[in-house]
Amino acid sequence: MIKAVINPAGANGGTLKTWQKAQALLKEKKADCEVYFSSQTESIADIVRKLTSSGEEVTLLLFGGDGTMNEAVNGIADFEKTKVGFVPCGSGNDLAKALGISRDLNTILDSVIENRTVRELDVGELTVHKSYDRDGKLISDEDFTRRFNISSGMGFDAEICAHVESSETKKVLNAVHLGKLSYIAQALRVIFLAPRADTEITLDNEKTIRLEQLLFACAMNSRYEGGGFMFAPEADPCDGVLDIVAADHLSRFDFFRMFPYAYTGAHVKFKGVSVETCRQADIRTDIPLWLHTDGEVIGLSDDITLRISGLKMKMAV
């Protein structure tokens, strides 16, 4: 039986409308389906954790955006016995774009019902060793870990997410199906505010890179983030490695010159942008920087580890 999990408030109510269309199609197809709605008291992660803790095989059908999928991957209790279908309803939909998930609802539902194609996706992990508040005061030095599907980064891209998350503009743009513009607007704003950090990145406990004016460092498990930017054109969510994309010694002029190329992945050819592959990256900076997992803001830190967890998420796409 399919377990449909929906964020009814997602996309300004658009997710609920998509579910209503899907519900009618599922009835036509005579597919058995149980329905679960997230709420203020029960998150997507809470629901997914309960559904995947029984020890039995379960097929999830998730309705939402990249944030919904991030909650889901953090809620799955048993990856071996869980299969995931995804109906993208968000403003960015970077995971759906990278995986080539159809925009046709009928096609998505058929792939879940018939289990025609299953891809096993790598699951990334961010471990934060030190946490700080907005004023740079240490909150905690106890480790905590959060999983990600698409990417996890620190610096510029995470700071954009922090501003988008608190912006009323995104809600307005989502209502007219222009949510991606909120990322662009904040990127153009944040470039004037984002600090640069003296940074040390150690790859797989073997290779150490020193960056003196880091703008951002991002571990990409997939090609796209931030609403369609091809941050890592060679990233493959099934290859067992992360693509670490870092920008160092970029002036504001360099940024504005490079920015349009990020949609096609050509920005990696610019001086100051580097790409490395690894299974684990330990990053330390001289100042706390913003963090995100799949666009969900985590807080600030100056000491993190990004790695491939070894878990695999089975997706029908």
mmCIF file of C-alpha atoms in Angstrom:
data_model
loop_
_atom_site.group_PDB
_atom_site.id
_atom_site.type_symbol
_atom_site.label_atom_id
_atom_site.label_comp_id
_atom_site.label_asym_id
_atom_site.label_seq_id
_atom_site.Cartn_x
_atom_site.Cartn_y
_atom_site.Cartn_z
ATOM 1 C CA MET A 1 0.000 0.000 0.000
ATOM 2 C CA ILE A 2 1.189 3.495 -0.866
ATOM 3 C CA LYS A 3 1.617 5.945 2.018
ATOM 4 C CA ALA A 4 1.005 9.478 0.698
ATOM 5 C CA VAL A 5 2.569 12.214 2.828
ATOM 6 C CA ILE A 6 1.559 15.805 2.099
ATOM 7 C CA ASN A 7 2.471 19.239 3.403
ATOM 8 C CA PRO A 8 -0.936 20.914 2.927
ATOM 9 C CA ALA A 9 0.502 24.412 3.456
ATOM 10 C CA GLY A 10 3.266 23.944 0.873
ATOM 11 C CA ALA A 11 3.570 26.281 -2.137
ATOM 12 C CA ASN A 12 0.855 28.548 -0.700
ATOM 13 C CA GLY A 13 -1.684 25.731 -0.919
ATOM 14 C CA GLY A 14 -0.466 24.515 -4.310
ATOM 15 C CA THR A 15 0.765 21.237 -2.833
ATOM 16 C CA LEU A 16 -2.702 20.442 -1.497
ATOM 17 C CA LYS A 17 -4.249 21.127 -4.925
ATOM 18 C CA THR A 18 -1.713 18.809 -6.561
ATOM 19 C CA TRP A 19 -2.559 16.107 -4.024
ATOM 20 C CA GLN A 20 -6.279 16.465 -4.772
ATOM 21 C CA LYS A 21 -5.573 15.843 -8.467
ATOM 22 C CA ALA A 22 -3.361 12.879 -7.572
ATOM 23 C CA GLN A 23 -5.994 11.452 -5.247
ATOM 24 C CA ALA A 24 -8.526 11.347 -8.081
ATOM 25 C CA LEU A 25 -6.003 9.656 -10.365
ATOM 26 C CA LEU A 26 -5.071 7.086 -7.727
ATOM 27 C CA LYS A 27 -8.765 6.166 -7.352
ATOM 28 C CA GLU A 28 -9.048 5.759 -11.120
ATOM 29 C CA LYS A 29 -6.007 3.494 -11.083
ATOM 30 C CA LYS A 30 -7.477 1.528 -8.140
ATOM 31 C CA ALA A 31 -4.286 2.046 -6.144
ATOM 32 C CA ASP A 32 -4.465 1.415 -2.397
ATOM 33 C CA CYS A 33 -3.326 4.537 -0.591
ATOM 34 C CA GLU A 34 -3.264 5.857 2.957
ATOM 35 C CA VAL A 35 -2.971 9.633 3.432
ATOM 36 C CA TYR A 36 -1.005 11.598 6.009
ATOM 37 C CA PHE A 37 -0.922 15.397 6.332
ATOM 38 C CA SER A 38 1.835 17.222 8.168
ATOM 39 C CA SER A 39 0.905 19.891 10.700
ATOM 40 C CA GLN A 40 2.459 22.267 13.198
ATOM 41 C CA THR A 41 2.535 19.443 15.735
ATOM 42 C CA GLU A 42 3.586 16.616 13.398
ATOM 43 C CA SER A 43 6.226 17.287 10.754
ATOM 44 C CA ILE A 44 6.986 15.368 7.571
ATOM 45 C CA ALA A 45 9.991 13.866 9.378
ATOM 46 C CA ASP A 46 7.775 12.737 12.287
ATOM 47 C CA ILE A 47 5.292 11.040 9.955
ATOM 48 C CA VAL A 48 7.982 9.369 7.848
ATOM 49 C CA ARG A 49 9.774 8.110 10.959
ATOM 50 C CA LYS A 50 6.608 6.416 12.211
ATOM 51 C CA LEU A 51 5.796 4.894 8.826
ATOM 52 C CA THR A 52 9.290 3.463 8.335
ATOM 53 C CA SER A 53 9.800 2.085 11.837
ATOM 54 C CA SER A 54 7.506 -0.936 11.539
ATOM 55 C CA GLY A 55 10.125 -3.276 10.065
ATOM 56 C CA GLU A 56 7.896 -3.862 7.042
ATOM 57 C CA GLU A 57 8.310 -2.804 3.405
ATOM 58 C CA VAL A 58 6.819 0.652 2.791
ATOM 59 C CA THR A 59 6.318 2.846 -0.268
ATOM 60 C CA LEU A 60 6.133 6.568 0.420
ATOM 61 C CA LEU A 61 4.648 9.089 -2.001
ATOM 62 C CA LEU A 62 5.764 12.558 -0.969
ATOM 63 C CA PHE A 63 4.182 15.813 -2.116
ATOM 64 C CA GLY A 64 6.212 18.981 -1.592
ATOM 65 C CA GLY A 65 9.471 20.696 -2.403
ATOM 66 C CA ASP A 66 13.141 20.045 -1.718
ATOM 67 C CA GLY A 67 12.520 20.915 1.937
ATOM 68 C CA THR A 68 9.922 18.142 2.158
ATOM 69 C CA MET A 69 12.433 15.666 0.761
ATOM 70 C CA ASN A 70 15.022 16.884 3.258
ATOM 71 C CA GLU A 71 12.615 16.216 6.115
ATOM 72 C CA ALA A 72 11.836 12.815 4.661
ATOM 73 C CA VAL A 73 15.471 11.697 4.366
ATOM 74 C CA ASN A 74 15.979 12.778 7.978
ATOM 75 C CA GLY A 75 12.893 10.842 9.067
ATOM 76 C CA ILE A 76 13.468 7.502 7.331
ATOM 77 C CA ALA A 77 14.219 4.879 9.977
ATOM 78 C CA ASP A 78 14.843 1.896 7.675
ATOM 79 C CA PHE A 79 16.345 2.711 4.284
ATOM 80 C CA GLU A 80 16.516 -0.923 3.204
ATOM 81 C CA LYS A 81 12.747 -1.394 3.407
ATOM 82 C CA THR A 82 11.656 2.072 2.236
ATOM 83 C CA LYS A 83 10.957 3.176 -1.338
ATOM 84 C CA VAL A 84 10.186 6.789 -2.155
ATOM 85 C CA GLY A 85 8.102 8.425 -4.859
ATOM 86 C CA PHE A 86 8.178 12.211 -5.164
ATOM 87 C CA VAL A 87 5.738 14.712 -6.659
ATOM 88 C CA PRO A 88 7.629 18.041 -6.813
ATOM 89 C CA CYS A 89 5.508 21.033 -5.771
ATOM 90 C CA GLY A 90 8.156 23.468 -4.527
ATOM 91 C CA SER A 91 9.631 26.709 -5.840
ATOM 92 C CA GLY A 92 13.092 25.300 -6.536
ATOM 93 C CA ASN A 93 12.555 21.611 -7.342
ATOM 94 C CA ASP A 94 16.304 21.051 -7.745
ATOM 95 C CA LEU A 95 16.136 17.356 -6.844
ATOM 96 C CA ALA A 96 13.419 16.672 -9.393
ATOM 97 C CA LYS A 97 15.405 18.490 -12.068
ATOM 98 C CA ALA A 98 18.595 16.570 -11.328
ATOM 99 C CA LEU A 99 16.796 13.209 -11.340
ATOM 100 C CA GLY A 100 14.729 13.985 -14.406
ATOM 101 C CA ILE A 101 11.464 13.403 -12.570
ATOM 102 C CA SER A 102 8.574 13.924 -14.957
ATOM 103 C CA ARG A 103 6.359 16.971 -14.554
ATOM 104 C CA ASP A 104 3.408 14.820 -15.614
ATOM 105 C CA LEU A 105 1.486 13.656 -12.561
ATOM 106 C CA ASN A 106 0.172 10.564 -14.315
ATOM 107 C CA THR A 107 3.680 9.429 -15.179
ATOM 108 C CA ILE A 108 4.929 9.901 -11.621
ATOM 109 C CA LEU A 109 2.042 7.952 -10.128
ATOM 110 C CA ASP A 110 2.478 5.099 -12.597
ATOM 111 C CA SER A 111 6.170 4.830 -11.745
ATOM 112 C CA VAL A 112 5.302 4.492 -8.058
ATOM 113 C CA ILE A 113 2.384 2.106 -8.528
ATOM 114 C CA GLU A 114 4.258 -0.173 -10.929
ATOM 115 C CA ASN A 115 7.694 0.348 -9.350
ATOM 116 C CA ARG A 116 9.127 0.463 -12.876
ATOM 117 C CA THR A 117 12.407 2.187 -12.100
ATOM 118 C CA VAL A 118 14.236 2.433 -8.798
ATOM 119 C CA ARG A 119 17.398 4.489 -8.351
ATOM 120 C CA GLU A 120 19.463 4.219 -5.188
ATOM 121 C CA LEU A 121 20.585 7.703 -4.231
ATOM 122 C CA ASP A 122 23.502 8.526 -1.952
ATOM 123 C CA VAL A 123 22.574 10.214 1.308
ATOM 124 C CA GLY A 124 24.873 12.962 2.522
ATOM 125 C CA GLU A 125 25.466 13.986 6.115
ATOM 126 C CA LEU A 126 26.426 17.291 7.694
ATOM 127 C CA THR A 127 27.884 17.101 11.195
ATOM 128 C CA VAL A 128 28.145 20.410 13.036
ATOM 129 C CA HIS A 129 30.839 20.378 15.726
ATOM 130 C CA LYS A 130 30.255 23.918 17.028
ATOM 131 C CA SER A 131 27.124 26.061 16.823
ATOM 132 C CA TYR A 132 26.919 29.854 17.089
ATOM 133 C CA ASP A 133 24.150 32.453 17.252
ATOM 134 C CA ARG A 134 23.828 35.395 14.863
ATOM 135 C CA ASP A 135 26.099 37.503 17.065
ATOM 136 C CA GLY A 136 28.918 34.975 16.897
ATOM 137 C CA LYS A 137 28.401 33.638 20.421
ATOM 138 C CA LEU A 138 29.082 29.922 20.927
ATOM 139 C CA ILE A 139 25.833 28.079 21.668
ATOM 140 C CA SER A 140 27.053 24.479 21.734
ATOM 141 C CA ASP A 141 30.150 22.401 21.082
ATOM 142 C CA GLU A 142 28.214 19.110 20.993
ATOM 143 C CA ASP A 143 28.024 17.363 17.619
ATOM 144 C CA PHE A 144 24.726 17.088 15.781
ATOM 145 C CA THR A 145 24.119 15.579 12.371
ATOM 146 C CA ARG A 146 21.598 16.218 9.629
ATOM 147 C CA ARG A 147 21.200 14.336 6.342
ATOM 148 C CA PHE A 148 20.813 15.855 2.889
ATOM 149 C CA ASN A 149 19.809 14.770 -0.622
ATOM 150 C CA ILE A 150 20.956 17.626 -2.832
ATOM 151 C CA SER A 151 23.638 19.632 -1.093
ATOM 152 C CA SER A 152 24.944 21.093 2.110
ATOM 153 C CA GLY A 153 27.001 24.225 2.254
ATOM 154 C CA MET A 154 28.432 27.013 4.317
ATOM 155 C CA GLY A 155 28.868 30.664 3.513
ATOM 156 C CA PHE A 156 27.232 32.542 0.656
ATOM 157 C CA ASP A 157 24.701 29.946 -0.548
ATOM 158 C CA ALA A 158 23.573 29.176 2.996
ATOM 159 C CA GLU A 159 23.248 32.876 3.811
ATOM 160 C CA ILE A 160 21.009 33.288 0.753
ATOM 161 C CA CYS A 161 18.804 30.503 2.117
ATOM 162 C CA ALA A 162 18.675 32.253 5.505
ATOM 163 C CA HIS A 163 17.448 35.474 3.903
ATOM 164 C CA VAL A 164 14.987 33.693 1.579
ATOM 165 C CA GLU A 165 13.570 31.755 4.530
ATOM 166 C CA SER A 166 12.729 34.949 6.405
ATOM 167 C CA SER A 167 11.590 36.924 3.349
ATOM 168 C CA GLU A 168 7.967 37.804 2.664
ATOM 169 C CA THR A 169 8.963 38.206 -0.990
ATOM 170 C CA LYS A 170 9.219 34.442 -1.469
ATOM 171 C CA LYS A 171 5.613 33.943 -0.385
ATOM 172 C CA VAL A 172 4.442 36.567 -2.881
ATOM 173 C CA LEU A 173 6.534 35.134 -5.709
ATOM 174 C CA ASN A 174 5.432 31.583 -4.906
ATOM 175 C CA ALA A 175 1.825 32.695 -5.256
ATOM 176 C CA VAL A 176 2.502 33.692 -8.879
ATOM 177 C CA HIS A 177 4.804 30.700 -9.544
ATOM 178 C CA LEU A 178 7.976 32.814 -9.596
ATOM 179 C CA GLY A 179 9.548 31.502 -6.389
ATOM 180 C CA LYS A 180 12.940 31.013 -8.044
ATOM 181 C CA LEU A 181 13.298 34.778 -8.379
ATOM 182 C CA SER A 182 13.507 35.065 -4.588
ATOM 183 C CA TYR A 183 16.854 33.189 -4.657
ATOM 184 C CA ILE A 184 18.217 35.475 -7.365
ATOM 185 C CA ALA A 185 17.079 38.610 -5.558
ATOM 186 C CA GLN A 186 18.699 37.526 -2.308
ATOM 187 C CA ALA A 187 21.905 36.444 -4.074
ATOM 188 C CA LEU A 188 22.314 39.923 -5.525
ATOM 189 C CA ARG A 189 21.761 41.374 -2.069
ATOM 190 C CA VAL A 190 23.869 38.966 -0.037
ATOM 191 C CA ILE A 191 26.987 39.361 -2.196
ATOM 192 C CA PHE A 192 27.415 42.813 -0.632
ATOM 193 C CA LEU A 193 26.999 41.433 2.904
ATOM 194 C CA ALA A 194 28.606 37.983 2.937
ATOM 195 C CA PRO A 195 31.895 37.791 4.869
ATOM 196 C CA ARG A 196 35.008 36.046 3.575
ATOM 197 C CA ALA A 197 36.698 33.448 5.762
ATOM 198 C CA ASP A 198 40.180 32.028 6.173
ATOM 199 C CA THR A 199 39.434 28.347 5.629
ATOM 200 C CA GLU A 200 41.020 24.914 5.798
ATOM 201 C CA ILE A 201 39.363 22.001 3.981
ATOM 202 C CA THR A 202 40.644 18.448 4.483
ATOM 203 C CA LEU A 203 39.496 15.847 1.971
ATOM 204 C CA ASP A 204 39.255 12.197 3.032
ATOM 205 C CA ASN A 205 41.847 12.826 5.776
ATOM 206 C CA GLU A 206 44.500 13.031 3.067
ATOM 207 C CA LYS A 207 44.526 16.310 1.147
ATOM 208 C CA THR A 208 44.330 19.753 2.792
ATOM 209 C CA ILE A 209 43.343 22.913 0.922
ATOM 210 C CA ARG A 210 43.842 26.414 2.324
ATOM 211 C CA LEU A 211 41.553 29.220 1.152
ATOM 212 C CA GLU A 212 42.162 32.737 2.407
ATOM 213 C CA GLN A 213 38.939 34.501 1.364
ATOM 214 C CA LEU A 214 36.292 31.815 1.135
ATOM 215 C CA LEU A 215 32.918 33.016 -0.125
ATOM 216 C CA PHE A 216 31.294 29.596 0.077
ATOM 217 C CA ALA A 217 32.039 25.880 0.222
ATOM 218 C CA CYS A 218 29.297 23.494 -0.812
ATOM 219 C CA ALA A 219 29.111 19.709 -0.841
ATOM 220 C CA MET A 220 27.030 18.763 -3.861
ATOM 221 C CA ASN A 221 25.410 15.348 -4.047
ATOM 222 C CA SER A 222 23.408 16.512 -7.041
ATOM 223 C CA ARG A 223 23.924 18.975 -9.895
ATOM 224 C CA TYR A 224 21.504 21.757 -8.970
ATOM 225 C CA GLU A 225 20.712 23.938 -5.982
ATOM 226 C CA GLY A 226 19.189 27.334 -5.244
ATOM 227 C CA GLY A 227 16.352 27.052 -7.736
ATOM 228 C CA GLY A 228 18.120 25.771 -10.826
ATOM 229 C CA PHE A 229 21.750 26.847 -10.470
ATOM 230 C CA MET A 230 24.013 24.092 -11.802
ATOM 231 C CA PHE A 231 26.570 24.411 -9.013
ATOM 232 C CA ALA A 232 28.243 21.077 -9.762
ATOM 233 C CA PRO A 233 27.826 20.067 -13.412
ATOM 234 C CA GLU A 234 29.538 16.674 -12.904
ATOM 235 C CA ALA A 235 27.798 15.690 -9.657
ATOM 236 C CA ASP A 236 25.985 12.342 -9.676
ATOM 237 C CA PRO A 237 23.720 11.397 -6.733
ATOM 238 C CA CYS A 238 24.544 7.703 -7.223
ATOM 239 C CA ASP A 239 28.367 7.750 -7.548
ATOM 240 C CA GLY A 240 29.346 7.481 -3.875
ATOM 241 C CA VAL A 241 31.202 10.814 -3.686
ATOM 242 C CA LEU A 242 30.489 14.477 -3.007
ATOM 243 C CA ASP A 243 31.576 17.308 -5.293
ATOM 244 C CA ILE A 244 33.031 20.063 -3.103
ATOM 245 C CA VAL A 245 32.598 23.411 -4.856
ATOM 246 C CA ALA A 246 34.424 26.353 -3.275
ATOM 247 C CA ALA A 247 34.847 30.001 -4.231
ATOM 248 C CA ASP A 248 37.896 31.914 -3.020
ATOM 249 C CA HIS A 249 39.278 35.412 -3.729
ATOM 250 C CA LEU A 250 36.215 36.439 -5.741
ATOM 251 C CA SER A 251 35.592 40.182 -5.895
ATOM 252 C CA ARG A 252 32.066 41.534 -6.313
ATOM 253 C CA PHE A 253 32.956 42.317 -9.926
ATOM 254 C CA ASP A 254 34.071 38.686 -10.395
ATOM 255 C CA PHE A 255 30.803 37.511 -8.897
ATOM 256 C CA PHE A 256 28.560 39.566 -11.163
ATOM 257 C CA ARG A 257 30.604 38.498 -14.177
ATOM 258 C CA MET A 258 30.373 34.834 -13.165
ATOM 259 C CA PHE A 259 26.800 34.739 -11.818
ATOM 260 C CA PRO A 260 24.917 34.187 -15.131
ATOM 261 C CA TYR A 261 27.180 31.229 -15.958
ATOM 262 C CA ALA A 262 26.065 29.348 -12.832
ATOM 263 C CA TYR A 263 22.838 28.323 -14.563
ATOM 264 C CA THR A 264 24.784 26.231 -17.072
ATOM 265 C CA GLY A 265 27.626 25.123 -14.802
ATOM 266 C CA ALA A 266 30.190 27.170 -16.734
ATOM 267 C CA HIS A 267 31.103 29.132 -13.584
ATOM 268 C CA VAL A 268 33.468 26.306 -12.556
ATOM 269 C CA LYS A 269 35.840 27.431 -15.314
ATOM 270 C CA PHE A 270 36.399 30.816 -13.649
ATOM 271 C CA LYS A 271 39.517 31.518 -11.641
ATOM 272 C CA GLY A 272 38.766 31.278 -7.939
ATOM 273 C CA VAL A 273 36.205 28.467 -8.269
ATOM 274 C CA SER A 274 37.454 24.968 -7.471
ATOM 275 C CA VAL A 275 35.816 21.537 -7.550
ATOM 276 C CA GLU A 276 37.110 18.489 -5.656
ATOM 277 C CA THR A 277 35.544 15.063 -5.150
ATOM 278 C CA CYS A 278 35.691 13.119 -1.897
ATOM 279 C CA ARG A 279 33.734 10.949 0.486
ATOM 280 C CA GLN A 280 34.390 13.285 3.418
ATOM 281 C CA ALA A 281 35.351 16.935 3.824
ATOM 282 C CA ASP A 282 36.295 18.518 7.150
ATOM 283 C CA ILE A 283 35.971 22.311 7.014
ATOM 284 C CA ARG A 284 37.207 24.845 9.540
ATOM 285 C CA THR A 285 36.865 28.607 9.183
ATOM 286 C CA ASP A 286 38.151 31.522 11.229
ATOM 287 C CA ILE A 287 34.616 32.945 11.635
ATOM 288 C CA PRO A 288 31.209 31.266 11.932
ATOM 289 C CA LEU A 289 29.359 30.996 8.606
ATOM 290 C CA TRP A 290 25.767 30.133 7.759
ATOM 291 C CA LEU A 291 24.950 26.470 7.058
ATOM 292 C CA HIS A 292 22.203 24.721 5.115
ATOM 293 C CA THR A 293 21.100 21.224 4.105
ATOM 294 C CA ASP A 294 19.033 21.130 0.906
ATOM 295 C CA GLY A 295 18.276 24.817 1.354
ATOM 296 C CA GLU A 296 17.039 24.376 4.932
ATOM 297 C CA VAL A 297 18.962 26.708 7.239
ATOM 298 C CA ILE A 298 20.813 24.984 10.089
ATOM 299 C CA GLY A 299 22.544 27.916 11.820
ATOM 300 C CA LEU A 300 26.155 29.079 11.940
ATOM 301 C CA SER A 301 29.401 27.203 12.547
ATOM 302 C CA ASP A 302 33.148 27.347 12.006
ATOM 303 C CA ASP A 303 33.750 23.589 12.283
ATOM 304 C CA ILE A 304 31.840 21.016 10.230
ATOM 305 C CA THR A 305 32.167 17.640 8.518
ATOM 306 C CA LEU A 306 30.414 16.749 5.266
ATOM 307 C CA ARG A 307 30.370 13.147 4.129
ATOM 308 C CA ILE A 308 28.652 10.369 2.227
ATOM 309 C CA SER A 309 26.758 8.430 4.886
ATOM 310 C CA GLY A 310 26.739 5.028 3.205
ATOM 311 C CA LEU A 311 22.930 4.969 3.331
ATOM 312 C CA LYS A 312 20.967 4.677 0.078
ATOM 313 C CA MET A 313 17.530 6.144 -0.568
ATOM 314 C CA LYS A 314 15.519 4.028 -3.010
ATOM 315 C CA MET A 315 13.530 6.258 -5.332
ATOM 316 C CA ALA A 316 11.016 5.428 -8.033
ATOM 317 C CA VAL A 317 11.643 8.000 -10.778
#
